[in-house]
XYZ file of C-alpha atoms in Angstrom:
387
model
C 0.055 0.251 -0.012
C 2.722 2.276 0.988
C 4.551 1.654 -2.409
C 1.344 2.221 -4.427
C 0.950 5.655 -2.432
C 4.452 6.769 -3.444
C 4.203 5.571 -6.887
C 0.708 7.468 -7.461
C 2.429 10.948 -6.744
C 5.446 9.861 -9.027
C 8.028 8.863 -6.134
C 10.243 5.799 -6.775
C 12.297 3.435 -4.222
C 15.982 3.609 -4.172
C 17.786 0.658 -5.630
C 19.563 -0.349 -2.427
C 21.624 -3.669 -3.165
C 21.565 -3.122 -6.872
C 22.992 -0.186 -9.118
C 23.169 2.149 -6.175
C 25.793 5.076 -4.486
C 26.850 2.470 -1.744
C 28.400 0.131 -4.700
C 30.827 2.545 -5.834
C 33.508 2.251 -3.223
C 33.084 -1.604 -3.209
C 33.276 -1.533 -6.955
C 36.455 0.517 -7.014
C 38.092 -1.563 -4.242
C 37.259 -4.967 -6.211
C 39.051 -3.368 -9.152
C 41.989 -2.980 -7.214
C 42.054 -6.751 -6.334
C 40.471 -6.160 -2.888
C 36.860 -7.374 -2.817
C 36.979 -9.214 0.207
C 37.853 -6.396 2.445
C 34.073 -4.976 2.082
C 31.736 -6.454 4.732
C 28.065 -7.226 3.810
C 28.417 -6.750 0.365
C 29.506 -9.021 -2.945
C 32.014 -5.983 -4.088
C 32.943 -8.119 -6.988
C 29.344 -8.305 -8.219
C 29.271 -4.116 -7.667
C 32.445 -4.077 -9.710
C 30.822 -6.123 -12.370
C 27.553 -4.132 -12.136
C 28.969 -0.808 -12.580
C 31.446 -1.866 -15.321
C 34.534 -0.660 -13.198
C 37.714 -1.986 -15.050
C 40.360 -4.048 -12.996
C 43.347 -1.137 -12.367
C 46.356 -0.364 -10.552
C 44.698 3.155 -9.305
C 41.084 4.150 -9.181
C 39.982 8.041 -8.539
C 36.543 8.121 -7.555
C 35.034 11.483 -8.019
C 31.823 12.766 -6.164
C 30.087 15.731 -7.415
C 27.661 16.823 -4.850
C 24.553 17.844 -6.151
C 24.516 16.786 -9.541
C 21.413 14.713 -10.605
C 21.142 12.702 -13.744
C 18.230 14.826 -15.102
C 19.788 17.931 -14.261
C 22.966 16.853 -15.888
C 20.937 15.544 -18.891
C 18.977 18.917 -19.357
C 22.287 20.869 -19.649
C 24.186 18.457 -21.743
C 25.342 20.827 -24.241
C 27.466 22.811 -21.016
C 29.035 19.406 -20.036
C 30.223 17.502 -23.396
C 32.585 15.581 -21.394
C 30.460 14.201 -18.603
C 27.347 13.459 -21.080
C 29.285 11.757 -23.837
C 31.459 9.751 -21.424
C 28.006 8.813 -18.787
C 28.124 5.008 -18.749
C 24.780 4.976 -16.775
C 22.768 5.929 -14.211
C 22.683 4.902 -10.575
C 20.309 5.293 -7.481
C 20.722 7.402 -4.203
C 19.356 6.401 -1.028
C 16.740 8.186 1.201
C 16.606 10.870 2.074
C 18.563 12.219 -1.149
C 20.764 14.257 0.910
C 24.107 14.951 1.693
C 24.761 13.453 4.774
C 22.846 10.336 4.204
C 24.603 9.807 0.975
C 28.418 10.310 1.579
C 27.831 7.985 4.649
C 25.962 5.547 2.083
C 29.205 5.982 -0.194
C 31.849 5.796 2.208
C 30.403 2.601 4.076
C 28.370 0.598 1.246
C 25.267 0.722 3.960
C 22.102 2.761 3.853
C 20.483 5.009 6.265
C 19.022 2.570 8.568
C 22.750 0.970 9.165
C 24.666 4.046 9.064
C 21.982 6.602 11.271
C 22.360 9.336 8.859
C 19.117 9.614 8.405
C 18.917 13.617 7.064
C 20.306 16.834 6.949
C 19.382 16.826 10.820
C 18.487 13.998 12.894
C 16.466 13.182 16.042
C 19.415 12.617 18.775
C 17.811 10.117 21.213
C 20.372 11.173 24.036
C 19.332 14.756 23.977
C 16.131 14.862 22.631
C 17.235 17.616 20.118
C 17.661 17.757 16.287
C 21.437 16.957 15.542
C 23.135 18.626 12.470
C 24.802 15.878 10.444
C 26.519 18.647 8.170
C 27.907 20.679 10.506
C 27.795 17.930 13.235
C 26.319 20.347 15.730
C 24.398 18.159 18.495
C 25.747 14.772 17.392
C 28.470 13.974 19.734
C 30.834 11.502 18.927
C 31.203 10.695 15.360
C 32.325 7.248 15.488
C 29.300 6.406 18.107
C 26.713 8.079 15.920
C 27.858 6.256 12.567
C 28.890 2.611 13.723
C 29.525 1.134 10.173
C 33.258 0.729 9.138
C 34.548 3.095 6.825
C 35.821 1.675 3.280
C 38.523 4.013 2.951
C 39.532 3.117 6.540
C 39.601 -0.670 5.693
C 41.332 -0.004 2.479
C 44.462 1.494 4.063
C 44.252 -0.795 6.975
C 44.502 -3.449 3.995
C 47.666 -1.339 2.969
C 45.833 0.491 -0.081
C 47.329 3.620 -0.543
C 44.451 5.926 0.259
C 44.190 9.790 -0.483
C 40.847 11.889 0.055
C 40.846 15.327 -1.759
C 38.737 17.949 -0.150
C 38.580 21.392 1.315
C 40.959 22.279 3.725
C 38.172 22.701 6.318
C 36.700 19.309 5.948
C 39.767 17.729 7.422
C 38.642 15.883 10.886
C 35.057 17.448 10.316
C 32.589 15.171 12.218
C 31.122 14.078 8.793
C 34.430 13.045 7.825
C 35.377 11.117 10.573
C 31.710 9.496 10.677
C 32.094 7.980 7.241
C 35.020 8.487 5.257
C 37.789 8.456 7.439
C 41.324 6.561 6.679
C 44.177 7.261 4.494
C 45.739 10.616 3.987
C 43.511 13.582 3.723
C 44.925 16.358 1.214
C 43.447 19.666 1.503
C 43.024 21.703 -1.568
C 40.028 24.297 -2.369
C 40.421 24.707 -6.194
C 39.449 22.092 -8.337
C 42.430 22.439 -10.344
C 44.632 21.605 -7.385
C 42.591 18.449 -6.744
C 42.603 17.518 -10.221
C 46.482 17.643 -10.187
C 46.745 15.872 -7.050
C 44.986 13.313 -8.420
C 46.783 12.858 -11.625
C 49.969 12.643 -9.570
C 48.467 10.077 -7.224
C 47.200 7.768 -10.143
C 50.735 7.287 -11.190
C 51.307 4.789 -8.307
C 49.154 2.050 -7.125
C 46.133 3.172 -4.798
C 42.479 4.696 -4.331
C 41.657 8.463 -4.752
C 38.886 9.922 -3.583
C 37.963 13.414 -4.844
C 35.087 15.556 -3.396
C 33.388 18.739 -5.204
C 30.790 20.410 -3.816
C 30.344 23.915 -5.801
C 27.461 22.654 -7.830
C 25.157 21.806 -5.054
C 26.426 25.054 -3.707
C 25.436 26.924 -6.518
C 22.082 24.896 -6.914
C 21.023 25.922 -3.598
C 21.557 29.490 -3.704
C 20.441 30.373 -6.983
C 18.895 27.113 -8.747
C 20.121 24.603 -10.761
C 18.677 26.226 -13.852
C 20.663 29.113 -13.004
C 23.936 30.648 -14.865
C 26.157 30.171 -11.816
C 24.910 26.904 -11.418
C 25.545 26.177 -15.287
C 29.207 27.700 -14.676
C 29.921 25.208 -11.851
C 29.073 22.332 -13.887
C 31.352 23.777 -17.025
C 34.381 24.122 -14.667
C 33.758 20.557 -13.656
C 33.392 19.155 -16.823
C 36.550 20.825 -17.819
C 38.445 19.925 -15.256
C 37.248 16.095 -15.284
C 38.150 15.993 -18.716
C 41.748 17.101 -18.076
C 41.953 14.484 -15.393
C 41.020 11.848 -18.049
C 43.026 12.706 -20.393
C 46.340 12.578 -17.996
C 45.207 9.085 -16.328
C 48.222 6.805 -16.519
C 47.403 3.418 -18.656
C 46.790 1.237 -15.491
C 44.459 3.629 -13.943
C 40.574 3.715 -13.913
C 38.204 6.923 -12.968
C 34.741 6.923 -11.765
C 32.493 9.651 -11.024
C 29.051 9.981 -9.569
C 27.356 11.981 -7.023
C 25.273 12.313 -4.033
C 21.517 13.406 -5.315
C 20.040 15.535 -7.517
C 17.874 18.735 -6.866
C 14.254 20.534 -7.685
C 14.102 24.150 -7.953
C 11.116 25.280 -5.488
C 10.255 28.854 -6.656
C 6.651 28.887 -7.175
C 6.089 25.487 -5.819
C 3.395 24.463 -3.075
C 4.918 25.283 0.145
C 3.667 24.865 3.932
C 5.012 26.620 6.684
C 4.400 24.852 10.366
C 4.707 28.440 11.855
C 1.342 29.337 10.458
C -0.236 25.846 9.902
C -1.967 24.623 13.271
C -2.984 21.710 11.759
C 0.326 20.515 10.411
C 2.203 21.740 14.086
C -0.223 19.764 16.497
C 1.220 17.272 18.315
C 4.691 17.800 16.773
C 7.505 17.671 19.519
C 10.562 18.140 16.815
C 11.017 18.396 13.503
C 14.038 16.784 11.700
C 15.608 15.985 8.172
C 14.634 18.652 5.865
C 11.786 20.489 3.747
C 11.560 17.310 1.040
C 11.977 14.693 3.654
C 10.527 15.395 7.153
C 10.841 13.243 10.210
C 8.281 14.328 12.675
C 8.788 13.089 16.324
C 5.706 13.214 18.259
C 4.588 14.341 21.680
C 2.410 11.005 21.724
C 4.184 8.313 19.477
C 0.717 6.400 19.542
C -0.757 9.310 17.572
C 1.288 8.543 14.373
C -1.536 7.087 12.278
C -3.723 10.301 13.072
C -1.064 12.498 12.538
C 0.297 10.662 9.593
C -3.671 10.898 7.915
C -3.959 14.368 9.003
C -0.826 15.746 7.122
C -2.016 13.618 4.111
C -5.189 15.537 3.967
C -3.353 19.012 4.330
C -0.500 18.070 1.725
C -3.435 16.602 -0.762
C -0.993 14.638 -2.959
C 1.971 17.046 -2.610
C 3.589 14.618 -0.225
C 3.412 10.873 1.198
C 3.038 10.787 5.137
C 3.929 7.381 6.628
C 4.017 6.035 9.795
C 7.989 5.014 10.811
C 6.624 1.145 10.640
C 5.378 2.124 7.120
C 8.286 3.762 5.964
C 10.940 1.223 7.260
C 8.181 -1.651 5.688
C 8.374 -0.231 2.433
C 12.425 -0.364 2.402
C 13.354 2.932 2.278
C 16.070 3.274 4.594
C 17.270 -0.311 3.930
C 17.803 -2.434 6.874
C 17.460 -0.709 10.311
C 19.482 -1.248 13.243
C 17.801 -1.113 16.695
C 20.177 2.336 17.656
C 19.122 3.727 14.448
C 15.344 3.376 15.080
C 14.693 6.343 17.404
C 16.362 8.658 14.639
C 13.629 8.077 12.273
C 10.429 10.038 12.744
C 7.216 8.401 14.188
C 6.084 10.182 10.732
C 7.817 10.284 7.794
C 6.905 12.652 4.790
C 8.484 12.220 1.434
C 7.566 15.347 -0.563
C 5.843 14.994 -4.064
C 6.859 17.198 -7.244
C 8.518 20.381 -6.092
C 6.736 21.042 -2.930
C 8.309 21.521 0.564
C 7.084 21.800 4.156
C 9.046 24.440 6.319
C 9.321 25.636 9.699
C 9.738 29.322 9.819
C 9.851 28.948 13.816
C 13.215 27.267 13.905
C 14.794 27.627 10.233
C 16.692 30.684 9.490
C 16.181 33.298 6.702
C 18.818 31.659 4.482
C 17.274 28.210 4.892
C 13.738 29.376 4.038
C 15.364 31.288 1.040
C 17.068 28.403 -0.602
C 16.057 27.814 -4.341
C 17.183 24.430 -5.164
C 16.476 21.936 -2.579
C 16.576 17.957 -2.461
C 15.682 14.802 0.067
C 12.664 13.122 -1.374
C 12.148 10.351 -4.082
C 11.603 11.814 -7.516
C 13.627 10.895 -10.274
C 15.297 14.423 -10.245
C 16.545 13.819 -6.595
C 17.235 9.958 -6.731
C 18.882 9.321 -9.977
C 22.654 10.417 -10.172
C 25.093 9.952 -13.425
C 27.727 7.320 -13.142
C 30.801 7.445 -15.292
C 33.648 5.150 -16.020
C 36.488 5.847 -17.847
C 40.269 4.165 -17.595
C 43.721 5.575 -18.835
C-alpha cells in the first residue's frame, strides 16, 4: 500500500543492493583486487554491475548535487560528462548529502548508518543534531558505527587519499563516514585534479569530493547561470583528469543526489499551519523529507492522516513502521530506529514543508533543494573511464 501511494505521486524507491551509490567504493576496491575487505556486500558483483575495470589505481570523484536529469537537461554545457556517462545509479533516502556520503563511504543505507537526514533526532538529547555541521551529534564514531571503507582499504595496505577542502579535514562528517588514509586539503578544483593525476601514477585509491555544483544550486537554483558555470568548470577539469590518467588507472565519477528548484512551488509552513504543527515535538530532516517526532508516538496514524489531508497529494506521510516496511532506509539497526520520525514525509513534485519557527531566513530562501524520492533527486550519473 505504501509503495502504491509513493508511485501515485511520482516517487520511486532507491535501488538498494543494486545499481546504487553504496556500490561505488566496493566496486573500486574490487577493481583494485581487494573485494574481500568489504563487509556485507559482494564487491566483485558491484564491480561487474557498474562496469569498473580492473586497475592499479582508481580515482573516484563525487560531484555534490549533480543529478542525472539536471546533467541531461544541460548536456550542451558538459560535453565530457554527457558523452562519457556510463549509466545512472540510485542515491538512498533521504537524498541528501549526509545520508549519501555515509552510504558512499560505508556501502550501507541510512538504516544502518543512522545518517537519516540533514538533521536527525538525537535520542541522547531529545534535540535535533545537524549531520553536516555535526552540531549536537556527539562523537562521530558513536553516531555512525559502520566501518569506513576508506579506512578498511588503508588497513589493507592500499594507499588511500582523500581530496577535499581544507576545512573538511577531521570534520565530524568526515570522521563518521570517510575516515582513513591521507587527507589532502586543496580548495580549487584544479588543485585537486592535479593531485589526483599525481597520485594515479602509483597503485592506490583516490577519493575527490567537489561541492560547488550543490552550493550554486541551493543559492541560485540548478537552472541558473551560476549552476551552469559550476557544471562547466567540473566538466573541463574532469576531462583533463581523464586525458592524463596513466594507462593502468581508472576513474569513476558519480554524485550524491539531484535537486529540484522550488520557486513558485507549493509550500507549507508549520509556523502558520496549526493542523500540521499540532502534536509535533520535533521536526528533523529537511523540507523535502521530514522526520516528525511526536508528543505522543501512539498518535502516528492520526498525524499521518492529518498531514495527508493537508498536503493533498503533494507528499506522502508514512508512519515509521510503514516507511521502514517499504524499505526506504534499508535494514534498520535498533540504535537507529529512534532517529527515524514517528511519521516520515516524502514530498512530491517540487513541494516543501518548512518551519519558520526554527529555520533561518537563509534556509527558508533556498531555491534548489533535495531530499525526496523524485527521479530528479534520486537518480545520479555514473561515469567510468580508464587511462
